[in-house]
Amino acid sequence: MKAFNETRFNTPAVTLGIFLLIGLPFIVGLLVQYDYLQDLERVSDERLTLYEMTLDSELRKYEYLPYLISENGMVTAFLTKGGEDVPINRFLKRVNTIAESSVVYIIGTDGIVKAASNWDRPNAFIGLDLGFRPYFKDAMEGRQGTFFGVGITRGEPGIYISHPIKDQGRIIGVAVAKIALSPLEHLWKEGGETLLVTDSNGVIVLTSRPSWKYMTLTPLDAGMLQEIHDREHYPKYQLKHLAWHTRTRFGFVRETTIGTERFLLNTRGIPGTDWKISYLTPQGPLWERTLGVSLTTFVLLGLAVLTRLFLRERRQRQLSKQQAAEANRIRDINRQLAQEVEERKRTEHELRSAQEELVQAGKLAALGEMATAIAHELNQPIAATKTYVASCRLMLKRMKLDDLDPTLVKVSELGDRMAKVTGQLKSFARRTTDKDIEFDLRLAIKEAVNLMKHQFLVENCDLKLSMPGQPVLIRGDRMRMEQVLINLFRNALDALLEVESPLIGVRLSVEGDKATIHVWDNGPGIAEEVGKKIFEPFVTTKKEGIGVGLGLSISYKIVKDMKGDFRVANRDPRGAEFFVHLPLSKQQQEKDKS
């Protein structure tokens, strides 16, 4: 046994080795990944701050421009007095050139562009009706307006900054400057960075990935799309949804998947606007570092494990002869165990046969007790049969053939009655065959009551029977179940011998997936010391010479073979009661559920 003990003691070591070989590289990889993610998060914050400041600076650089235009006297005079528009257009062109904006223009209170810096170019803004633009509406309400959109003439996106033009406190027009942010996008793209800026609707307005532009991070409903279309916010663009999935790792890092690419996501709002800027860090370097460290750890551990296995193999060769001898001894022990198992099977078979003999003996004992009552039951129809036969002979002599047939019918009915009594006895006495069939438990109770009704009459015992109106189906051997019930009835009758008004109650009920047979009497009950071991063989409450104490033991085994439960207790105020719980058949359970 020494070799087997050694193998058992080495099992934890093998488990530990497998854990170290597989688990340790994984843990090391997680630690490296966690540390690297913290570095990436810090770098991402720094880069995002830089780009946020760049974008904010680009926006603030032109905030003053519409205000300066609105304060110019030439502009006020043009809107109030009219006159030639060439000077004002040239003025706007000089302002646009010096400020390096995309275009500047002036809108009248009717929403029509009156002057523009691109007056001398194709697709000039002069004459356009821009009254629907949000920035125009904001300026007409006396406040500065900011709006990102795509131009309706050339389709170029940009930021529109507006400011009301006032004369003596009255708004007479709107000054607008458009700033193109496409150079900023080119700068991001050339730097190899992945950034995107979204508006309040989740539409990507700026990005280093041209294919993502004007896509939405969240699907827009029909109402929102119609509102954007009415404002001509993004004309000619369908605003398709960019499928991306975001989750959190290690509780502090947001990870997003866009298509087949995976990024670390860092997002923050841009002060003074309803925009958000997001910086996406590719995860390729992260996984390369994690995989490299994990593989290195795995290789080093693998070399350590191989060294250990080599040393162990040398020791195992020295123990091989001893293990072979131990194996031979184990084979001998296995042969002995096989013989013992076979012997146990044979003994069990003999015990089952003995149990069947005891069951049959119990039946024969019950038949002996019922013999007197059965004889009394048969004497009456036999005497009546003799009388009817004599009557028939007399009718034949007198040739009263018309009265002969009814009398013979009565004789036949008496024969059927006696055949029924003897048939019950034959079926009860027949040896059981371990049947496992489905039967109605009510029929078994009725059959047992019919077999015992003569005993009830002889001993002047009342029977109170209660059963449901529908079938109660279980699986097992019906004959064995009848034997259990007859044994309970016989025990109850023996306990009621000295009771003035003996009464036995039988109640069949269904609760859940189990059927319960409740048999009770109004006798003296069962002593506590006997009740604890009443199902053991040769334990009885009957007087000496009346019973041997095997009936309940056999009944208990029959109920257990049917996967049931057998309980006994004393009733209040007096008497004993037995509970037989049996599982319903599958068909009955399905029927109850439906």
Coordinates of C-alpha atoms in Angstrom, one line a residue:
M1 CA 0.0 0.0 0.0
K2 CA 3.0 2.3 0.3
A3 CA 3.0 3.2 -3.4
F4 CA -0.7 4.2 -3.3
N5 CA -0.3 6.3 -0.2
E6 CA 2.6 8.2 -2.0
T7 CA 0.4 8.9 -5.0
R8 CA -2.4 10.2 -2.8
F9 CA 0.0 12.5 -0.9
N10 CA 1.3 13.9 -4.2
T11 CA -2.1 14.9 -5.5
P12 CA -2.0 18.3 -3.8
A13 CA 1.4 18.9 -5.2
V14 CA 0.2 18.1 -8.8
T15 CA -2.8 20.4 -8.3
L16 CA -0.5 23.1 -7.1
G17 CA 1.8 22.6 -10.0
I18 CA -1.1 22.9 -12.5
F19 CA -2.4 26.0 -10.7
L20 CA 1.1 27.6 -10.8
L21 CA 1.6 26.6 -14.5
I22 CA -1.7 28.0 -15.7
G23 CA -3.0 30.3 -12.9
L24 CA 0.2 32.2 -12.1
P25 CA 0.8 33.5 -15.7
F26 CA -2.8 34.5 -15.8
I27 CA -2.6 36.4 -12.5
V28 CA 0.7 38.0 -13.5
G29 CA -0.9 39.0 -16.8
L30 CA -3.8 40.6 -14.9
L31 CA -1.5 42.5 -12.6
V32 CA 0.5 43.8 -15.6
Q33 CA -2.7 44.7 -17.4
Y34 CA -4.0 46.5 -14.3
D35 CA -0.8 48.5 -14.0
Y36 CA -0.6 49.3 -17.7
L37 CA -4.3 50.3 -17.7
Q38 CA -3.6 52.8 -14.9
D39 CA -0.7 54.2 -17.1
L40 CA -3.0 54.4 -20.1
E41 CA -5.7 56.0 -18.1
R42 CA -3.3 58.7 -16.9
V43 CA -1.9 59.3 -20.4
S44 CA -5.5 59.4 -21.8
D45 CA -6.5 62.0 -19.2
E46 CA -3.5 64.1 -20.2
R47 CA -4.1 63.8 -23.9
L48 CA -7.8 64.5 -23.5
T49 CA -7.0 67.6 -21.5
L50 CA -4.7 68.8 -24.3
Y51 CA -7.2 68.3 -27.1
E52 CA -10.0 69.7 -25.0
M53 CA -7.9 72.9 -24.4
T54 CA -7.1 73.0 -28.2
L55 CA -10.7 72.7 -29.2
D56 CA -11.8 75.2 -26.5
S57 CA -9.1 77.7 -27.6
E58 CA -10.2 77.3 -31.2
L59 CA -13.8 78.1 -30.3
R60 CA -13.0 81.0 -28.0
K61 CA -10.7 82.6 -30.5
Y62 CA -13.6 83.7 -32.6
E63 CA -16.2 84.5 -29.9
Y64 CA -15.4 88.3 -30.2
L65 CA -15.8 88.5 -34.0
P66 CA -19.6 88.8 -34.3
Y67 CA -19.6 91.3 -31.4
L68 CA -17.0 93.5 -33.1
I69 CA -18.9 93.5 -36.3
S70 CA -22.1 94.4 -34.5
E71 CA -20.4 97.4 -32.9
N72 CA -19.2 98.8 -36.2
G73 CA -20.9 102.0 -37.3
M74 CA -20.8 101.1 -40.9
V75 CA -22.8 98.0 -40.3
T76 CA -25.4 99.8 -38.2
A77 CA -25.7 102.5 -40.8
F78 CA -26.1 99.9 -43.6
L79 CA -28.9 98.1 -41.8
T80 CA -30.8 101.3 -40.8
K81 CA -30.3 103.6 -43.8
G82 CA -29.4 101.1 -46.5
G83 CA -27.3 102.3 -49.4
E84 CA -24.7 100.6 -51.6
D85 CA -23.7 97.1 -50.3
V86 CA -20.2 96.9 -51.9
P87 CA -18.4 98.8 -49.1
I88 CA -19.9 96.7 -46.4
N89 CA -19.1 93.5 -48.3
R90 CA -15.5 94.6 -48.7
F91 CA -15.3 95.4 -45.0
L92 CA -16.6 91.9 -44.1
K93 CA -14.1 90.4 -46.5
R94 CA -11.2 92.2 -44.8
V95 CA -12.4 91.2 -41.4
N96 CA -12.7 87.5 -42.5
T97 CA -9.2 87.6 -44.0
I98 CA -7.6 89.1 -40.9
A99 CA -9.5 86.8 -38.5
E100 CA -8.9 83.7 -40.7
S101 CA -12.4 82.6 -40.2
S102 CA -14.4 80.7 -42.9
V103 CA -17.0 83.4 -43.6
V104 CA -18.7 86.3 -41.9
Y105 CA -22.1 87.8 -42.9
I106 CA -25.0 90.0 -41.7
I107 CA -28.6 88.9 -41.5
G108 CA -31.5 91.2 -41.5
T109 CA -34.4 90.9 -39.1
D110 CA -36.4 89.0 -41.8
G111 CA -33.7 86.2 -41.8
I112 CA -32.3 87.2 -45.2
V113 CA -28.5 87.6 -45.6
K114 CA -27.8 91.3 -46.5
A115 CA -24.0 91.2 -46.8
A116 CA -21.3 88.6 -46.7
S117 CA -17.5 88.2 -47.0
N118 CA -18.0 85.8 -49.9
W119 CA -20.1 88.2 -51.9
D120 CA -17.8 88.0 -54.9
R121 CA -17.6 84.1 -55.0
P122 CA -19.9 81.5 -56.4
N123 CA -22.5 80.3 -53.9
A124 CA -22.4 83.6 -52.1
F125 CA -24.6 83.8 -49.0
I126 CA -26.3 87.1 -50.0
G127 CA -30.0 86.6 -50.4
L128 CA -30.2 83.3 -48.5
D129 CA -33.0 82.9 -46.0
L130 CA -31.4 81.7 -42.8
G131 CA -34.3 82.6 -40.4
F132 CA -34.7 78.9 -39.5
R133 CA -31.2 78.6 -38.1
P134 CA -31.1 78.3 -34.2
Y135 CA -28.2 80.8 -34.0
F136 CA -30.3 83.5 -35.8
K137 CA -33.2 82.9 -33.4
D138 CA -30.9 83.1 -30.4
A139 CA -29.5 86.5 -31.6
M140 CA -32.9 87.9 -32.3
E141 CA -33.8 87.1 -28.7
G142 CA -30.9 89.2 -27.6
R143 CA -28.2 86.6 -26.8
Q144 CA -25.2 85.2 -28.4
G145 CA -25.8 82.0 -30.4
T146 CA -23.6 79.1 -31.0
F147 CA -24.5 76.3 -33.5
F148 CA -22.7 73.5 -35.3
G149 CA -24.1 72.5 -38.6
V150 CA -23.4 71.8 -42.2
G151 CA -23.7 74.7 -44.7
I152 CA -26.8 74.6 -47.0
T153 CA -24.9 75.9 -50.0
R154 CA -21.5 74.2 -50.1
G155 CA -22.1 71.5 -47.5
E156 CA -19.1 72.4 -45.4
P157 CA -19.5 71.8 -41.6
G158 CA -18.5 74.5 -39.1
I159 CA -19.3 76.4 -35.9
Y160 CA -21.7 79.4 -36.4
I161 CA -21.3 82.2 -33.7
S162 CA -23.9 85.0 -33.8
H163 CA -24.5 88.3 -32.0
P164 CA -27.4 90.7 -32.2
I165 CA -26.8 94.1 -33.9
K166 CA -28.6 96.8 -32.0
D167 CA -29.4 100.5 -32.6
Q168 CA -30.7 102.5 -29.7
G169 CA -31.6 99.3 -27.8
R170 CA -33.5 97.8 -30.8
I171 CA -32.3 94.7 -32.6
I172 CA -31.8 95.6 -36.3
G173 CA -29.9 92.5 -37.5
V174 CA -27.6 89.7 -36.7
A175 CA -23.8 89.4 -37.2
V176 CA -22.6 85.8 -37.8
A177 CA -19.1 84.2 -38.1
K178 CA -18.6 80.7 -39.4
I179 CA -15.4 78.8 -38.3
A180 CA -14.3 75.7 -40.0
L181 CA -12.9 73.0 -37.7
S182 CA -11.8 70.6 -40.5
P183 CA -8.1 71.7 -40.0
L184 CA -8.3 70.5 -36.4
E185 CA -9.6 67.1 -37.6
H186 CA -6.7 66.8 -40.1
L187 CA -4.3 67.6 -37.3
W188 CA -5.8 64.8 -35.1
K189 CA -5.7 62.3 -38.0
E190 CA -2.0 63.1 -38.9
G191 CA -1.1 62.7 -35.3
G192 CA -2.4 59.1 -35.3
E193 CA -4.9 59.9 -32.5
T194 CA -8.5 58.5 -32.3
L195 CA -10.8 61.3 -31.1
L196 CA -14.4 62.2 -31.6
V197 CA -16.7 65.0 -30.5
T198 CA -20.4 64.5 -30.1
D199 CA -23.2 67.0 -29.8
S200 CA -26.2 66.9 -27.4
N201 CA -28.0 64.4 -29.7
G202 CA -25.0 62.0 -29.7
V203 CA -24.1 62.9 -33.3
I204 CA -20.3 62.7 -34.1
V205 CA -19.5 66.2 -35.4
L206 CA -15.7 66.0 -35.3
T207 CA -13.5 63.0 -35.5
S208 CA -10.1 61.7 -36.7
R209 CA -11.9 58.8 -38.4
P210 CA -13.8 60.3 -41.4
S211 CA -15.9 57.2 -41.8
W212 CA -17.5 57.9 -38.3
K213 CA -18.4 61.5 -39.0
Y214 CA -22.1 62.3 -38.7
M215 CA -22.9 58.9 -37.2
T216 CA -24.8 58.6 -33.9
L217 CA -23.6 56.9 -30.7
T218 CA -27.2 56.2 -29.8
P219 CA -30.1 55.4 -32.2
L220 CA -32.3 58.5 -32.8
D221 CA -36.1 58.2 -32.8
A222 CA -38.2 59.4 -35.7
G223 CA -39.2 62.6 -33.9
M224 CA -35.6 63.7 -33.2
L225 CA -34.6 62.9 -36.8
Q226 CA -37.5 65.0 -38.1
E227 CA -36.5 67.9 -35.8
I228 CA -32.9 67.8 -37.1
H229 CA -34.1 67.6 -40.6
D230 CA -36.4 70.7 -40.2
R231 CA -33.5 72.7 -38.9
E232 CA -31.3 71.5 -41.8
H233 CA -28.8 70.7 -39.1
Y234 CA -27.0 68.0 -41.1
P235 CA -28.5 68.1 -44.6
K236 CA -27.8 65.2 -47.0
Y237 CA -26.6 62.9 -44.1
Q238 CA -28.7 59.9 -42.9
L239 CA -27.2 60.0 -39.3
K240 CA -26.7 56.2 -39.2
H241 CA -26.0 54.5 -35.8
L242 CA -22.4 53.6 -35.0
A243 CA -22.7 50.3 -33.3
W244 CA -20.5 50.3 -30.2
H245 CA -20.6 48.5 -26.9
T246 CA -19.1 49.9 -23.7
R247 CA -18.2 48.1 -20.4
T248 CA -16.2 48.8 -17.3
R249 CA -13.0 46.9 -16.4
F250 CA -11.4 46.8 -13.0
G251 CA -14.0 49.3 -11.8
F252 CA -12.3 52.4 -13.3
V253 CA -11.5 51.8 -17.0
R254 CA -14.2 52.1 -19.7
E255 CA -13.7 49.8 -22.6
T256 CA -15.6 50.2 -25.9
T257 CA -15.8 48.0 -29.0
I258 CA -16.4 49.5 -32.4
G259 CA -16.7 46.9 -35.1
T260 CA -13.7 44.7 -34.7
E261 CA -11.6 47.3 -32.9
R262 CA -11.4 47.6 -29.1
F263 CA -10.5 50.9 -27.3
L264 CA -10.1 52.3 -23.9
L265 CA -12.6 55.2 -23.6
N266 CA -12.2 58.5 -21.8
T267 CA -14.9 61.1 -22.2
R268 CA -15.6 64.5 -20.7
G269 CA -17.8 67.5 -21.5
I270 CA -16.5 70.7 -23.1
P271 CA -17.2 73.7 -20.8
G272 CA -19.6 76.3 -22.2
T273 CA -21.1 73.9 -24.8
D274 CA -23.3 70.8 -24.8
W275 CA -20.5 68.8 -26.6
K276 CA -18.5 65.9 -25.3
I277 CA -15.0 65.0 -26.4
S278 CA -13.8 61.4 -26.3
Y279 CA -10.3 60.0 -26.5
L280 CA -10.0 56.4 -27.6
T281 CA -6.8 54.4 -26.9
P282 CA -6.2 51.2 -29.0
Q283 CA -5.8 48.1 -26.9
G284 CA -3.3 46.4 -29.2
P285 CA -0.2 47.5 -27.1
L286 CA -2.1 46.4 -23.9
W287 CA -2.7 42.9 -25.1
E288 CA 0.8 42.6 -26.6
R289 CA 2.4 43.5 -23.2
T290 CA 0.0 41.2 -21.3
L291 CA 0.6 38.3 -23.6
G292 CA 4.3 38.8 -23.6
V293 CA 4.6 38.8 -19.8
S294 CA 2.2 35.9 -19.5
L295 CA 4.1 33.7 -22.0
T296 CA 7.4 34.5 -20.3
T297 CA 6.0 33.5 -16.9
F298 CA 4.6 30.3 -18.5
V299 CA 7.9 29.3 -20.1
L300 CA 9.8 29.9 -16.8
L301 CA 7.3 27.9 -14.8
G302 CA 7.2 25.2 -17.5
L303 CA 11.0 24.8 -17.2
A304 CA 10.7 24.5 -13.4
V305 CA 7.9 21.9 -13.8
L306 CA 9.9 19.8 -16.3
T307 CA 12.9 19.8 -14.0
R308 CA 10.7 18.6 -11.1
L309 CA 9.2 15.9 -13.3
F310 CA 12.7 14.7 -14.4
L311 CA 13.8 14.3 -10.8
R312 CA 10.5 12.6 -9.8
E313 CA 10.8 10.2 -12.7
R314 CA 14.2 9.0 -11.4
R315 CA 12.7 8.3 -8.0
Q316 CA 9.7 6.5 -9.6
R317 CA 12.0 4.1 -11.3
Q318 CA 13.4 3.0 -8.0
L319 CA 9.9 2.4 -6.7
S320 CA 8.5 0.5 -9.7
K321 CA 9.3 -3.0 -8.4
Q322 CA 7.6 -2.3 -5.1
Q323 CA 4.6 -0.9 -6.9
A324 CA 4.4 -4.0 -9.0
A325 CA 4.3 -6.2 -5.9
E326 CA 1.7 -4.0 -4.4
A327 CA -0.4 -4.2 -7.6
N328 CA -0.4 -8.0 -7.4
R329 CA -1.6 -7.8 -3.8
I330 CA -4.3 -5.4 -4.7
R331 CA -5.5 -7.8 -7.4
D332 CA -5.8 -10.5 -4.8
I333 CA -7.8 -8.2 -2.6
N334 CA -10.1 -7.3 -5.5
R335 CA -10.8 -11.0 -6.1
Q336 CA -11.7 -11.5 -2.5
L337 CA -14.0 -8.4 -2.6
A338 CA -15.7 -9.8 -5.7
Q339 CA -16.4 -13.1 -3.9
E340 CA -17.8 -11.2 -0.9
V341 CA -20.0 -9.1 -3.2
E342 CA -21.3 -12.3 -4.8
E343 CA -22.0 -13.8 -1.4
R344 CA -23.9 -10.7 -0.3
K345 CA -26.0 -10.8 -3.4
R346 CA -26.9 -14.4 -2.8
T347 CA -27.7 -13.6 0.9
E348 CA -29.9 -10.7 -0.2
H349 CA -31.8 -13.0 -2.6
E350 CA -32.4 -15.5 0.1
L351 CA -33.6 -12.7 2.4
R352 CA -36.1 -11.5 -0.3
S353 CA -37.4 -15.1 -0.7
A354 CA -37.8 -15.3 3.1
Q355 CA -39.7 -12.1 3.1
E356 CA -42.0 -13.3 0.4
E357 CA -42.6 -16.5 2.5
L358 CA -43.4 -14.3 5.5
V359 CA -45.9 -12.2 3.4
Q360 CA -47.6 -15.4 2.2
A361 CA -47.6 -16.7 5.8
G362 CA -49.3 -13.5 6.9
K363 CA -51.9 -13.9 4.2
L364 CA -52.6 -17.5 5.2
A365 CA -52.9 -16.4 8.9
A366 CA -55.4 -13.8 7.9
L367 CA -57.3 -16.4 5.8
G368 CA -57.5 -18.7 8.9
E369 CA -59.0 -15.9 11.0
M370 CA -61.5 -15.1 8.3
A371 CA -62.5 -18.8 7.8
T372 CA -65.4 -18.8 10.3
A373 CA -66.9 -15.6 8.9
I374 CA -66.5 -16.9 5.3
A375 CA -68.2 -20.2 6.2
H376 CA -71.1 -18.3 7.7
E377 CA -71.3 -16.2 4.6
L378 CA -71.4 -19.3 2.4
N379 CA -73.9 -21.3 4.5
Q380 CA -76.8 -18.9 3.8
P381 CA -76.5 -19.0 0.0
I382 CA -76.0 -22.8 0.1
A383 CA -79.1 -23.3 2.2
A384 CA -81.1 -20.9 -0.1
T385 CA -79.8 -22.9 -3.2
K386 CA -81.1 -26.1 -1.7
T387 CA -84.5 -24.5 -1.2
Y388 CA -84.6 -23.2 -4.7
V389 CA -83.6 -26.6 -6.2
A390 CA -86.3 -28.3 -4.2
S391 CA -88.8 -25.7 -5.5
C392 CA -87.6 -26.4 -9.1
R393 CA -88.2 -30.1 -8.7
L394 CA -91.7 -29.5 -7.4
M395 CA -92.4 -27.1 -10.3
L396 CA -91.3 -29.8 -12.7
K397 CA -93.6 -32.4 -11.2
R398 CA -96.5 -29.9 -11.3
M399 CA -95.4 -28.8 -14.8
K400 CA -95.3 -25.1 -13.7
L401 CA -92.6 -24.3 -16.3
D402 CA -93.4 -20.6 -16.4
D403 CA -92.2 -20.2 -12.7
L404 CA -89.1 -22.4 -13.3
D405 CA -87.0 -19.8 -15.1
P406 CA -87.1 -17.0 -12.4
T407 CA -86.2 -19.5 -9.7
L408 CA -83.2 -20.7 -11.7
V409 CA -82.1 -17.1 -12.2
K410 CA -82.1 -16.7 -8.4
V411 CA -80.0 -19.9 -8.1
S412 CA -77.5 -18.5 -10.6
E413 CA -77.3 -15.2 -8.7
L414 CA -76.5 -17.2 -5.5
G415 CA -73.8 -19.0 -7.4
D416 CA -72.3 -15.7 -8.5
R417 CA -72.4 -14.4 -5.0
M418 CA -70.5 -17.5 -3.7
A419 CA -68.0 -17.3 -6.6
K420 CA -67.3 -13.7 -5.8
V421 CA -66.5 -14.6 -2.1
T422 CA -64.2 -17.5 -3.1
G423 CA -62.6 -15.4 -5.9
Q424 CA -61.6 -12.8 -3.4
L425 CA -60.1 -15.4 -1.2
K426 CA -58.1 -17.0 -4.1
S427 CA -56.8 -13.6 -5.3
F428 CA -55.8 -12.7 -1.8
A429 CA -54.0 -16.0 -1.2
R430 CA -52.2 -15.9 -4.5
R431 CA -48.4 -15.3 -4.1
T432 CA -47.3 -11.8 -5.3
T433 CA -44.9 -11.4 -8.2
D434 CA -43.4 -8.0 -7.5
K435 CA -45.7 -6.2 -9.9
D436 CA -45.1 -2.6 -10.7
I437 CA -48.3 -1.4 -12.4
E438 CA -50.5 1.6 -12.1
F439 CA -53.8 1.0 -10.1
D440 CA -56.5 2.9 -8.4
L441 CA -55.8 3.0 -4.7
R442 CA -59.6 3.3 -4.0
L443 CA -60.1 -0.2 -5.5
A444 CA -57.4 -1.7 -3.2
I445 CA -59.1 -0.2 -0.2
K446 CA -62.6 -1.4 -1.3
E447 CA -61.2 -4.9 -1.9
A448 CA -59.6 -5.0 1.5
V449 CA -62.8 -3.8 3.2
N450 CA -64.8 -6.5 1.3
L451 CA -62.5 -9.2 2.5
M452 CA -62.7 -8.0 6.1
K453 CA -66.4 -7.0 6.2
H454 CA -67.4 -10.4 7.7
Q455 CA -64.9 -9.8 10.5
F456 CA -66.4 -6.3 11.1
L457 CA -69.9 -7.9 11.4
V458 CA -68.7 -10.8 13.7
E459 CA -67.0 -8.4 16.1
N460 CA -69.7 -5.8 15.8
C461 CA -67.3 -3.0 14.7
D462 CA -68.5 0.1 12.8
L463 CA -66.5 1.2 9.8
K464 CA -66.2 4.9 8.7
L465 CA -64.9 5.1 5.2
S466 CA -64.1 8.3 3.3
M467 CA -62.6 8.4 -0.2
P468 CA -62.5 11.0 -3.1
G469 CA -64.8 10.6 -6.0
Q470 CA -62.1 10.6 -8.7
P471 CA -59.4 7.9 -9.2
V472 CA -56.2 8.0 -7.1
L473 CA -53.5 6.3 -9.2
I474 CA -50.3 5.0 -7.8
R475 CA -47.7 2.4 -9.0
G476 CA -46.9 -0.8 -7.2
D477 CA -48.3 -4.2 -6.4
R478 CA -52.0 -4.0 -5.6
M479 CA -52.1 -7.4 -3.8
R480 CA -49.3 -6.3 -1.5
M481 CA -51.2 -3.0 -0.8
E482 CA -54.3 -5.0 0.1
Q483 CA -52.2 -7.1 2.5
V484 CA -51.0 -3.9 4.2
L485 CA -54.6 -2.7 4.7
I486 CA -55.9 -6.0 5.9
N487 CA -53.1 -6.2 8.4
L488 CA -54.0 -2.7 9.7
F489 CA -57.7 -3.7 9.9
R490 CA -56.8 -7.0 11.7
N491 CA -54.6 -5.2 14.2
A492 CA -57.3 -2.6 14.9
L493 CA -59.9 -5.3 15.5
D494 CA -57.6 -7.0 17.9
A495 CA -57.1 -3.7 19.8
L496 CA -60.9 -3.2 20.0
L497 CA -61.8 -6.5 21.6
E498 CA -62.6 -4.9 25.0
V499 CA -64.1 -1.6 23.7
E500 CA -67.9 -1.2 24.1
S501 CA -68.5 0.6 20.8
P502 CA -65.6 -0.3 18.5
L503 CA -65.0 2.0 15.6
I504 CA -62.5 1.9 12.7
G505 CA -62.0 4.9 10.4
V506 CA -60.4 4.8 6.9
R507 CA -59.8 8.1 5.0
L508 CA -58.1 8.4 1.6
S509 CA -56.8 11.9 0.6
V510 CA -54.5 13.5 -1.9
E511 CA -52.1 16.3 -1.0
G512 CA -49.7 17.6 -3.6
D513 CA -48.0 14.6 -5.3
K514 CA -48.8 12.1 -2.6
A515 CA -51.8 10.0 -1.5
T516 CA -52.4 9.4 2.2
I517 CA -54.3 6.5 3.8
H518 CA -55.3 7.3 7.4
V519 CA -56.5 4.3 9.4
W520 CA -57.6 5.0 13.0
D521 CA -59.5 3.4 15.9
N522 CA -60.9 4.3 19.3
G523 CA -59.0 1.6 21.1
P524 CA -56.5 2.0 24.0
G525 CA -53.7 3.3 21.8
I526 CA -50.0 2.2 21.7
A527 CA -47.6 2.4 24.6
E528 CA -44.7 4.8 24.1
E529 CA -42.0 2.2 24.5
V530 CA -43.7 0.0 21.9
G531 CA -44.4 2.8 19.5
K532 CA -40.7 3.7 19.1
K533 CA -39.9 0.2 17.6
I534 CA -43.4 -1.0 16.4
F535 CA -42.1 -1.6 12.9
E536 CA -39.3 -3.9 14.0
P537 CA -39.8 -7.7 13.6
F538 CA -41.3 -9.6 16.6
V539 CA -42.6 -6.4 18.3
T540 CA -46.3 -6.8 19.2
T541 CA -48.9 -5.3 21.5
K542 CA -51.1 -8.5 21.3
K543 CA -51.4 -11.1 24.0
E544 CA -49.1 -14.0 23.9
G545 CA -50.2 -16.7 21.4
I546 CA -52.3 -14.2 19.3
G547 CA -49.6 -12.5 17.2
V548 CA -45.8 -12.9 16.6
G549 CA -45.1 -9.2 15.6
L550 CA -44.3 -9.6 11.9
G551 CA -47.3 -8.0 10.3
L552 CA -46.3 -4.4 10.7
S553 CA -42.7 -5.2 9.9
I554 CA -43.7 -6.8 6.6
S555 CA -46.2 -4.0 5.9
Y556 CA -43.5 -1.4 6.5
K557 CA -41.2 -3.1 4.0
I558 CA -44.0 -3.3 1.4
V559 CA -44.7 0.5 1.7
K560 CA -41.0 1.3 1.5
D561 CA -40.7 -0.8 -1.7
M562 CA -43.4 1.4 -3.2
K563 CA -41.3 4.5 -2.3
G564 CA -43.8 5.4 0.4
D565 CA -43.7 6.3 4.1
F566 CA -45.4 4.6 7.1
R567 CA -46.1 6.5 10.3
V568 CA -47.9 5.7 13.6
A569 CA -49.2 7.9 16.4
N570 CA -51.8 8.0 19.3
R571 CA -55.0 9.9 18.8
D572 CA -56.4 12.5 21.1
P573 CA -58.2 11.6 23.4
R574 CA -57.7 7.8 22.8
G575 CA -57.0 5.3 20.1
A576 CA -54.2 4.7 17.6
E577 CA -53.7 6.0 14.0
F578 CA -51.6 4.9 11.1
F579 CA -50.6 7.0 8.1
V580 CA -49.5 5.5 4.8
H581 CA -48.0 8.1 2.4
L582 CA -47.6 6.9 -1.2
P583 CA -46.4 8.9 -4.3
L584 CA -48.9 9.4 -7.1
S585 CA -48.1 8.0 -10.5
K586 CA -46.8 10.4 -13.1
Q587 CA -50.0 10.2 -15.0
Q588 CA -52.0 11.2 -11.9
Q589 CA -49.5 14.1 -11.2
E590 CA -49.8 15.4 -14.8
K591 CA -53.6 15.1 -14.6
D592 CA -53.7 17.1 -11.3
K593 CA -51.4 19.9 -12.8
S594 CA -53.6 20.2 -15.8

